[in-house]
CSV table of C-alpha atoms in Angstrom, one decimal:
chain,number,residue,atom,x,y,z
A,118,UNK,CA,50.1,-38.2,5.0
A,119,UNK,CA,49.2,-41.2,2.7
A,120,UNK,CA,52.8,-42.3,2.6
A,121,UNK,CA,52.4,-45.7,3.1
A,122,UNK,CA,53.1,-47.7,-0.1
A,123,UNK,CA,55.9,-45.2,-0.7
A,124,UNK,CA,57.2,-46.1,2.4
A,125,UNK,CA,56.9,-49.4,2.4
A,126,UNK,CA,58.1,-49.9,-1.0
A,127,UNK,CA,61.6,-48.8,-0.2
A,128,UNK,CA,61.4,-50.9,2.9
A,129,UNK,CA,61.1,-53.6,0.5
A,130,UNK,CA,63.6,-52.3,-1.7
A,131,UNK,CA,66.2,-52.2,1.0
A,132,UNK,CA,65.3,-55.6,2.1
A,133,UNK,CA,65.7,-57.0,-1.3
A,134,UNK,CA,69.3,-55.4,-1.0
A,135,UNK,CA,69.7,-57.0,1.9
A,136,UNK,CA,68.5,-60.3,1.4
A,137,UNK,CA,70.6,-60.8,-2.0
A,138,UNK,CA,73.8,-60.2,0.2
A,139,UNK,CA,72.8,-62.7,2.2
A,140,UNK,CA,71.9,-65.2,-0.7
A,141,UNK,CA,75.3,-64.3,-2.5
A,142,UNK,CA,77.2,-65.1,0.2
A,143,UNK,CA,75.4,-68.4,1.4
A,144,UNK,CA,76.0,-69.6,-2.3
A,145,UNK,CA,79.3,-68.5,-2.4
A,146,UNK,CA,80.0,-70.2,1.5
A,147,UNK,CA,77.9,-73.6,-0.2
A,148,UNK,CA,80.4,-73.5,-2.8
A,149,UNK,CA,83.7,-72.9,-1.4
A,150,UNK,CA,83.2,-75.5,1.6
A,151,UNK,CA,82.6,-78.5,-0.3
A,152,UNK,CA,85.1,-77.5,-3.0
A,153,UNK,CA,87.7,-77.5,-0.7
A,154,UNK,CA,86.4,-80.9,1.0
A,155,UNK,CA,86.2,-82.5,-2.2
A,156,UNK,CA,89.7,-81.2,-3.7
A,157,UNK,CA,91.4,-82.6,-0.6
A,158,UNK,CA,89.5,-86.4,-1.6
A,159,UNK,CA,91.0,-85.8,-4.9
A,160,UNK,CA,94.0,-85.0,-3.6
A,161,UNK,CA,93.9,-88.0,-1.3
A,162,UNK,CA,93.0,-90.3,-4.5
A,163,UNK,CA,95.7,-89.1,-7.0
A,164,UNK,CA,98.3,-89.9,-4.0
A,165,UNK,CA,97.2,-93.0,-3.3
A,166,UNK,CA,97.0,-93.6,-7.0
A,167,UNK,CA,100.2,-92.4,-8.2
A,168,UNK,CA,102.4,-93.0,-4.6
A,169,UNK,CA,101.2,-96.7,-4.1
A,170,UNK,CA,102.2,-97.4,-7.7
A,171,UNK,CA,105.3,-96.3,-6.4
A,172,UNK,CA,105.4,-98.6,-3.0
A,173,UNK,CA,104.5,-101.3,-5.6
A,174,UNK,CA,107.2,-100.6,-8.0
A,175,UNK,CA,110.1,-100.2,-4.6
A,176,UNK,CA,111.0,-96.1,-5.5
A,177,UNK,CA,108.8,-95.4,-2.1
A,178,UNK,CA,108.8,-96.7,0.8
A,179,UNK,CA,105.5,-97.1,3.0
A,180,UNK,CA,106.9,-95.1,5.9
A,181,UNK,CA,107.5,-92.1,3.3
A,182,UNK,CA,104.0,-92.3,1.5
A,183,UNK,CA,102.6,-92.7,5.1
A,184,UNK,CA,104.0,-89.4,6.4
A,185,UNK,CA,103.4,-87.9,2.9
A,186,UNK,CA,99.7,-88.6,3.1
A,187,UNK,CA,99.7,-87.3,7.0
A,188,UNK,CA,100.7,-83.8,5.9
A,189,UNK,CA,98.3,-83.5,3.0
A,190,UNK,CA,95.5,-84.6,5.5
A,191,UNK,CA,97.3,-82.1,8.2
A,192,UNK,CA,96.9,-79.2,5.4
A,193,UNK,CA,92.6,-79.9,4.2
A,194,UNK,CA,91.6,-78.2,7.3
A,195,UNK,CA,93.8,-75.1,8.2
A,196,UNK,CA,92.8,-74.0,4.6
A,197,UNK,CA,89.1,-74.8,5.2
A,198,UNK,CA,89.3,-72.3,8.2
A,199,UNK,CA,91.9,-69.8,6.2
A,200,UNK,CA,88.6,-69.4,4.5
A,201,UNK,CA,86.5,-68.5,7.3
A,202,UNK,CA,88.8,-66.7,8.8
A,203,UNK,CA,88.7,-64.1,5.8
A,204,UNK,CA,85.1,-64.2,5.9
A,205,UNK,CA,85.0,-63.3,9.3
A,206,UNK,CA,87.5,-61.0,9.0
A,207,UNK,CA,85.7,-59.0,6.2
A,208,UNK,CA,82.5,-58.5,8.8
A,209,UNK,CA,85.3,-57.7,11.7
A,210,UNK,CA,86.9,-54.9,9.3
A,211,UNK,CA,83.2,-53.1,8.8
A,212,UNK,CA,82.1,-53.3,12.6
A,213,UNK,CA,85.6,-51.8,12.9
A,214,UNK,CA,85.0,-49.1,10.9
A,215,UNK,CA,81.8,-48.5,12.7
A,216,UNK,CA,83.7,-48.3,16.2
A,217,UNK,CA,86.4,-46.4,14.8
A,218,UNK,CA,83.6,-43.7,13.4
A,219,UNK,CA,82.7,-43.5,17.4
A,220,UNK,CA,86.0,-43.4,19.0
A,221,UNK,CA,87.5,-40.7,16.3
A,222,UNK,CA,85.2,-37.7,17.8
A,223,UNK,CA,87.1,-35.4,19.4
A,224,UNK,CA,87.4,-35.1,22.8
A,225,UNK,CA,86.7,-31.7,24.8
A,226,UNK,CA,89.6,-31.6,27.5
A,227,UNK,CA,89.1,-29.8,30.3
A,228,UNK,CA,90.8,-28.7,33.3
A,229,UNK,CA,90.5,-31.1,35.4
A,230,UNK,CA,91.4,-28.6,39.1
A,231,UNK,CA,88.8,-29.3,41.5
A,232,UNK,CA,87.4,-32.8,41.0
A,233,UNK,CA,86.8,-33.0,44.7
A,234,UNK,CA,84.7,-30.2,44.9
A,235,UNK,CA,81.5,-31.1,46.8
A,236,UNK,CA,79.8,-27.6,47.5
A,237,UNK,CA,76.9,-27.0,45.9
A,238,UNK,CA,76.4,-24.3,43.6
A,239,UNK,CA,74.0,-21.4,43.9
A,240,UNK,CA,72.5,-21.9,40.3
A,241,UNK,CA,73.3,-19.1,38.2
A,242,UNK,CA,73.7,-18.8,34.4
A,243,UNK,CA,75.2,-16.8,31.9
A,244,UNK,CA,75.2,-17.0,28.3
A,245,UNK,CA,77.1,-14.2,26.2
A,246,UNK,CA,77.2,-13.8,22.7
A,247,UNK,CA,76.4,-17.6,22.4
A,248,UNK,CA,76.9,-18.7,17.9
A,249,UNK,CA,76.7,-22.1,17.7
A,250,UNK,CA,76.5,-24.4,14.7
A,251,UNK,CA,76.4,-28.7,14.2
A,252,UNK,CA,79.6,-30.3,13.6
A,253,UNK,CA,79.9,-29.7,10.0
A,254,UNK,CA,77.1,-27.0,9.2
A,255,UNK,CA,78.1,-23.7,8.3
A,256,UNK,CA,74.6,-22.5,9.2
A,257,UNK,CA,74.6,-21.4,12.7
A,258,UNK,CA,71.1,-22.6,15.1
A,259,UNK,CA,72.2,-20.1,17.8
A,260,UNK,CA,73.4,-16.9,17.0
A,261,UNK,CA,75.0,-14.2,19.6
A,262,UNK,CA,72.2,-15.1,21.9
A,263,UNK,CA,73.0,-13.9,25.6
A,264,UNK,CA,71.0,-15.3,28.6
A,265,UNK,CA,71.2,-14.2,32.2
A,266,UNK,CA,69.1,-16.7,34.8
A,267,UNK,CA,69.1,-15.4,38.6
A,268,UNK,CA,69.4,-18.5,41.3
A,269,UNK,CA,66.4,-20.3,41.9
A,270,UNK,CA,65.0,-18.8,38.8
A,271,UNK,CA,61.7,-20.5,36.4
A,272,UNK,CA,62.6,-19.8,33.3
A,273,UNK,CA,60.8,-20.7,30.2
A,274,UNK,CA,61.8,-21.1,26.6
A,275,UNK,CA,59.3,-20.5,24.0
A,276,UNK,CA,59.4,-20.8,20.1
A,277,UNK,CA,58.9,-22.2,16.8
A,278,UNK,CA,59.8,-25.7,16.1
A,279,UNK,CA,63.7,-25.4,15.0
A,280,UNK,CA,64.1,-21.9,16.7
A,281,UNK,CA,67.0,-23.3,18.8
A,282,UNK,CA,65.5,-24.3,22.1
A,283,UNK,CA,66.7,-27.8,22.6
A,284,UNK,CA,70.3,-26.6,21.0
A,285,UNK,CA,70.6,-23.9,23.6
A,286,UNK,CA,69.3,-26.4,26.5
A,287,UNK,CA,72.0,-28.9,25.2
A,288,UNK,CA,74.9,-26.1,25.4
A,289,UNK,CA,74.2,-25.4,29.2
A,290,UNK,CA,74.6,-29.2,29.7
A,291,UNK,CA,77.7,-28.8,28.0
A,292,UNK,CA,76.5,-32.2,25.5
A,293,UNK,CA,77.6,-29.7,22.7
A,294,UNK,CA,81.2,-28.3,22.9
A,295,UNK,CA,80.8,-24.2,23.1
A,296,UNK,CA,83.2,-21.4,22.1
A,297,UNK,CA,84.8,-20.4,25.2
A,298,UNK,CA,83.9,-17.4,27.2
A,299,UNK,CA,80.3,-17.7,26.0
A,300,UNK,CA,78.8,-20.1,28.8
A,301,UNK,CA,79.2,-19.5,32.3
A,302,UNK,CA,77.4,-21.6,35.2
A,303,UNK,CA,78.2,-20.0,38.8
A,304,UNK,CA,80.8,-17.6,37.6
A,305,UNK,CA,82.8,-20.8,35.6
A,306,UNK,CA,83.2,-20.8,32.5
A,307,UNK,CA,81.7,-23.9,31.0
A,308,UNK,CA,84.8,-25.8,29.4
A,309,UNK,CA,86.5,-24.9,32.4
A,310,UNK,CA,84.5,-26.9,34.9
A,311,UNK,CA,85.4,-30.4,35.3
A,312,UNK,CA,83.0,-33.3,34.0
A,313,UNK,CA,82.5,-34.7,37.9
A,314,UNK,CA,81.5,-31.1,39.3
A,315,UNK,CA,79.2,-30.2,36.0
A,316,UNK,CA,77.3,-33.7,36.5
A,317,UNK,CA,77.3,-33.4,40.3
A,318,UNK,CA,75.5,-29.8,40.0
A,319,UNK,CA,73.3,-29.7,37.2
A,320,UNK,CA,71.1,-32.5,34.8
A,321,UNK,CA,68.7,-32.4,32.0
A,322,UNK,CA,65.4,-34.4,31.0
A,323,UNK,CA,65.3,-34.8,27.6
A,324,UNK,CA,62.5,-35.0,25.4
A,325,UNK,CA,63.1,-38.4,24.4
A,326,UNK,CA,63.4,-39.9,27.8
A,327,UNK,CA,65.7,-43.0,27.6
A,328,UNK,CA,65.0,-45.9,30.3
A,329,UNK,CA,66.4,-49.3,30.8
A,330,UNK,CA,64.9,-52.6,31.1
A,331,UNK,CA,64.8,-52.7,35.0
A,332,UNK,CA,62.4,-52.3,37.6
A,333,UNK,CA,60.7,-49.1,37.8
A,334,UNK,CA,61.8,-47.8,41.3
A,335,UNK,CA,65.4,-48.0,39.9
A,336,UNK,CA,64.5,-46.3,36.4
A,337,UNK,CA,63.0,-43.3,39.2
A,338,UNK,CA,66.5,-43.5,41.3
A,339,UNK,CA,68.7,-43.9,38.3
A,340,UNK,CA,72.0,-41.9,39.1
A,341,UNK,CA,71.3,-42.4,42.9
A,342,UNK,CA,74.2,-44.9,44.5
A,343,UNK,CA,72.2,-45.2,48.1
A,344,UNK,CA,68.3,-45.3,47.5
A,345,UNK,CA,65.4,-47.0,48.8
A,346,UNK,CA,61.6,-47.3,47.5
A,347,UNK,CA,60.2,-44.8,50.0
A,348,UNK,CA,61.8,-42.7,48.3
A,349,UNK,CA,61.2,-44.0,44.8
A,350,UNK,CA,57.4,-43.1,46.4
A,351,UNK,CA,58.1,-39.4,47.1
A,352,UNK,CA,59.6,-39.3,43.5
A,353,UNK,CA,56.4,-40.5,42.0
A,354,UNK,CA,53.9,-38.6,43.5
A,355,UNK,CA,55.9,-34.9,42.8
A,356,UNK,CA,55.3,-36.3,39.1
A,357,UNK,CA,51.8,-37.4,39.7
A,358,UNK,CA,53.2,-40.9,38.6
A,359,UNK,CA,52.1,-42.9,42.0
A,360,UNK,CA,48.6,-44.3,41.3
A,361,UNK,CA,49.9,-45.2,37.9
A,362,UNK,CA,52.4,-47.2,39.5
A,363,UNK,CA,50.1,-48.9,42.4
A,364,UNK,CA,48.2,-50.5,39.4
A,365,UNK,CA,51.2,-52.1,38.1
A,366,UNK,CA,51.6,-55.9,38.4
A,367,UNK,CA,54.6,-55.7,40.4
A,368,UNK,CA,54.1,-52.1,41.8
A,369,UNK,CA,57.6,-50.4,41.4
A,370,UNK,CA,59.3,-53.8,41.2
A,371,UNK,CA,57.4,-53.9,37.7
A,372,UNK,CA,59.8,-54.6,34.8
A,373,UNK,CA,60.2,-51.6,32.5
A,374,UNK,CA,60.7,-52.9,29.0
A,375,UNK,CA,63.3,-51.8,26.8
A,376,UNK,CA,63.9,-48.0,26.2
A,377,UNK,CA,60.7,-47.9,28.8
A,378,UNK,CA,58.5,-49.4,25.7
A,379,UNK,CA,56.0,-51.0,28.4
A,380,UNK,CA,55.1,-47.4,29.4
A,381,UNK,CA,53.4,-44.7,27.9
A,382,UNK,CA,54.9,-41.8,26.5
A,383,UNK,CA,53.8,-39.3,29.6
A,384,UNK,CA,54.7,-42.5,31.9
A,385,UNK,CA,58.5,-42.5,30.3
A,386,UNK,CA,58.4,-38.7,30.2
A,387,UNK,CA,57.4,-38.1,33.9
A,388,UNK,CA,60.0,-41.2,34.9
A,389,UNK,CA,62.4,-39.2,33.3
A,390,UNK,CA,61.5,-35.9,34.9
A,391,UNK,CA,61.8,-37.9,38.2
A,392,UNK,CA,64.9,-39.1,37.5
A,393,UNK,CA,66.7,-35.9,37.0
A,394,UNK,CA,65.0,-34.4,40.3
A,395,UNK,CA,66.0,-37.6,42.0
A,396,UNK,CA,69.7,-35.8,42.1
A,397,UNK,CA,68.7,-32.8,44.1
A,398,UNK,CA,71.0,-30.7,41.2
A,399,UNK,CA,71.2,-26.8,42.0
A,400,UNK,CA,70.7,-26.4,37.7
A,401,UNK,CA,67.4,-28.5,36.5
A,402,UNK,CA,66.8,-28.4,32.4
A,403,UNK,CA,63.8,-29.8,30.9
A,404,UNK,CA,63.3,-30.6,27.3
A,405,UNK,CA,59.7,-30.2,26.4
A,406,UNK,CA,58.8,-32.7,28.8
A,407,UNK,CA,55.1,-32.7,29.2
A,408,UNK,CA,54.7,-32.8,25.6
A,409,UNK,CA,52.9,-36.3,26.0
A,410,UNK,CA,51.6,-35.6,29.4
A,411,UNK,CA,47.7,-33.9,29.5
A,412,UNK,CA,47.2,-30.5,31.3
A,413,UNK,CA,45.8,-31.5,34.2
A,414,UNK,CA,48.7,-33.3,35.4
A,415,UNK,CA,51.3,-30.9,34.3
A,416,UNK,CA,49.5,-28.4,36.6
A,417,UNK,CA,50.3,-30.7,39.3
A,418,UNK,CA,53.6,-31.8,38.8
A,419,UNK,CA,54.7,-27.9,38.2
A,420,UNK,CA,53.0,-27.4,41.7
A,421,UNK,CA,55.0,-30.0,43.1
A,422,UNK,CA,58.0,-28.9,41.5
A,423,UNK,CA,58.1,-25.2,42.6
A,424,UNK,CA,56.1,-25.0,46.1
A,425,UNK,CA,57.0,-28.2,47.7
A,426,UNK,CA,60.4,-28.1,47.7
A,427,UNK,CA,62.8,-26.4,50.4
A,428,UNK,CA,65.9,-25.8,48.1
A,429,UNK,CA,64.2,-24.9,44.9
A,430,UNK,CA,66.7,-25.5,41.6
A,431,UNK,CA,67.4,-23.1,39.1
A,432,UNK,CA,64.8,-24.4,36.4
A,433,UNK,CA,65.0,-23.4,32.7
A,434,UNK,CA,62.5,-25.2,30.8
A,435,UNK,CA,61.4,-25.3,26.8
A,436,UNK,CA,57.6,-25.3,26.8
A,437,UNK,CA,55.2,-26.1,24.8
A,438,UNK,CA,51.8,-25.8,26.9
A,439,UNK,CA,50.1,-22.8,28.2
A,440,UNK,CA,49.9,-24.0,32.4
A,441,UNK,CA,54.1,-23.6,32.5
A,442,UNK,CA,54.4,-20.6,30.6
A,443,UNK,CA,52.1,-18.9,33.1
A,444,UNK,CA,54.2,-20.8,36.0
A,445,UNK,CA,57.4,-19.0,34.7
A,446,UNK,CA,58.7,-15.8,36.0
A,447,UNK,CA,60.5,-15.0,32.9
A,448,UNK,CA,59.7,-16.5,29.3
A,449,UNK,CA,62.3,-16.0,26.4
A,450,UNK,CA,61.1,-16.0,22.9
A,451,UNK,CA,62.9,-17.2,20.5
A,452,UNK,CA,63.3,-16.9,16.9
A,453,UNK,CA,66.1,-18.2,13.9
A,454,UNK,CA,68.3,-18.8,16.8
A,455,UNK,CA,67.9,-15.2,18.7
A,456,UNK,CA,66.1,-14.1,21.9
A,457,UNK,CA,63.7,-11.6,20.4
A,458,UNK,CA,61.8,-11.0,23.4
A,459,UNK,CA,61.4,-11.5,27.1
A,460,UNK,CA,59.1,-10.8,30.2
A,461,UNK,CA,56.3,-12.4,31.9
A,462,UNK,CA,53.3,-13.6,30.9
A,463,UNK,CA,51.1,-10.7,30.7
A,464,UNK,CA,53.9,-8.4,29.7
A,465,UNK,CA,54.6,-10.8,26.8
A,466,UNK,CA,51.1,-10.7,25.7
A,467,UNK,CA,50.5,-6.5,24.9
A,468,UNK,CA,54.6,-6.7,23.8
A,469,UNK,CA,55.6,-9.5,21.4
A,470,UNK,CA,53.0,-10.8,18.6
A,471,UNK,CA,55.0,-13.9,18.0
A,472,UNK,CA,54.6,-15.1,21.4
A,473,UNK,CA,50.5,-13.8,21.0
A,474,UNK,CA,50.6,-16.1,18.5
A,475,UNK,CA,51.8,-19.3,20.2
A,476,UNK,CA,50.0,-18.5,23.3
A,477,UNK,CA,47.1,-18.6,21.5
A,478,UNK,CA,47.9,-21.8,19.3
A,479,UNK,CA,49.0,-23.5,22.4
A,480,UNK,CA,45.6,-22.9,24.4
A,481,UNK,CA,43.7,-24.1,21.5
A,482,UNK,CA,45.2,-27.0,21.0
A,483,UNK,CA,45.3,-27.8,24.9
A,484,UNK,CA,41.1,-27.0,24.7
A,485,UNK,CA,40.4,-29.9,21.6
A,486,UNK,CA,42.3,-32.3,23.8
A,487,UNK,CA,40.5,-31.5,26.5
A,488,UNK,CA,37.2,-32.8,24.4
A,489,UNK,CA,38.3,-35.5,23.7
């Protein structure tokens, strides 16, 4: 939007901040350093002026102006460091503060019965009268929303931008606490289950995909304690990621950069995707995450995803292109935090103008790209 100069004028502004700090406290370190060296030499010089008048004169002996000169030395350098110490200290107390910011959050306890559990779960969910508001809002994103997804279930999420998709997708992955009785995953209550079993049965790909600076085959098998690259292989091509890969230097023993920043952003999305189907969870969520990826290969990850698989996963997934919503047995559309309406694909299209509406945006957006 033209922004630039605005922008980087306050970049500038802040780095003036900044940078004054610094200077400030180099010119206060310059200072107090050789003030302190030279106060001790002064010291040192007034003693040796005033006590060896007094050797000379017989009130002092040499051992005592010895020993007296000792401790003065003794003394220069603890309060040289007394100094640093406090200016250490002062940067210790604000990276304290930072931690202690972190480690003050509440912590959701939960009963922690069944941590050995090791069946897996059939996939269902229920939300009932779900009102949920940020830590410190009084403005609620979700409001009474009820949900009910059937095992094995595609379900899609559709709305505006702020409706509360990604809010209600981070409430069934219990990242956000929730009021109790309002969440339920297999007949449990959601603050009920224990961290172990939730983790073990369900995991979400979030829009902003997150990846570490390892090879790629253990970015695909992150989560996994026993894996090998054969499998890393079957992982890629469900997310149409494999000849990407073969081109790499190293093939799937190819660095990934920092927060994946050698990659793409389909590449990190889809290595993301893999990742959470990686875990074989009976409860998949998906953020959005073909948002960077083109239509064409959507298509064939979604056909990968829900007709080559034996044990399908309950899937519910917030989208934003046309080739999953017509994937999805039931779409939800969403609006100010409510489910205003819900059915298939064609039903939604003669029964909800709001989802007419974004069907149509959607597909027209998807045909531009395709041009280009």
């Amino acid at each position: 939007h033209g922004q630039e100069a605005r922008w980087q004028g306050r970049f500038d502004e802040q780095l003036g901040i900044l940078y004054n700090a610094h200077a400030n406290h180099t010119n206060m370190q310059s200072v107090f350093s050789p003030l302190m060296l030279f106060s001790g030499a002064v010291s040192g010089l007034f003693i040796l002026g005033y006590g060896g008048r007094q050797v000379a004169e017989g009130t002092l002996t040499v051992g005592d102006f010895v020993a007296f000169t000792g401790y003065l030395a003794l003394l220069i350098w603890p309060t040289i460091g007394l100094g640093w110490i406090l200016t250490v200290m002062q940067r210790g107390l604000a990276a304290l503060d930072r931690l202690h910011m972190v480690l003050s959050l509440p912590v959701v306890h939960r009963q922690e019965e069944g941590v050995e559990e090791t069946e897996r779960w059939r996939g269902e969910i229920q939300v009932k009268d779900l009102t949920f508001a940020y830590g410190g809002s009084e403005q609620p994103v979700l409001k009474n929303l009820s949900l009910s997804v059937a095992p094995g279930a595609f379900v899609g999420l559709v709305g505006r931008v702020g409706c509360g998709k990604s809010a209600l997708l981070n409430c069934l992955a219990n990242l956000y606490p929730v009021p109790a009785g309002t969440v339920f995953l297999d007949g449990r209550e959601i603050n009920t289950i224990p961290e172990a079993v939730l983790r073990h049965n369900l995991t979400m790909a979030p829009q902003e995909s997150f990846l570490f600076s390892i090879p790629v085959v253990e970015n695909l098998l992150y989560g996994r304690e026993e894996s090998t690259e054969e499998e890393g292989w079957r992982l890629a091509e469900q997310v149409s990621l494999a000849e990407e890969i073969k081109i790499f230097p190293k093939g799937m023993q190819t660095l990934v950069g920092e927060r994946g920043i050698t990659l793409s952003g389909g590449q990190r999305q889809r290595v993301a995707l893999a990742r959470a189907l990686a875990m074989h969870t009976p409860i998949v969520l998906l953020d959005d995450i073909f948002s960077s990826v083109d239509a064409r290969t959507e298509a064939a990850i979604l056909q990968h995803l829900f007709h080559g698989q034996s044990s399908r996963p309950t899937v519910v997934m917030v989208c934003h292109r046309v080739a999953a919503l017509h994937q999805a047995e039931v779409i939800h559309v969403m609006e100010e935090g409510r489910i205003v309406a819900s059915g298939t694909h064609q039903q939604l299209l003669t029964q909800s103008p709001l989802y007419g509406e974004l069907h149509q945006r959607m597909a027209r957006a998807e045909a531009l790209e395709s041009l280009q």
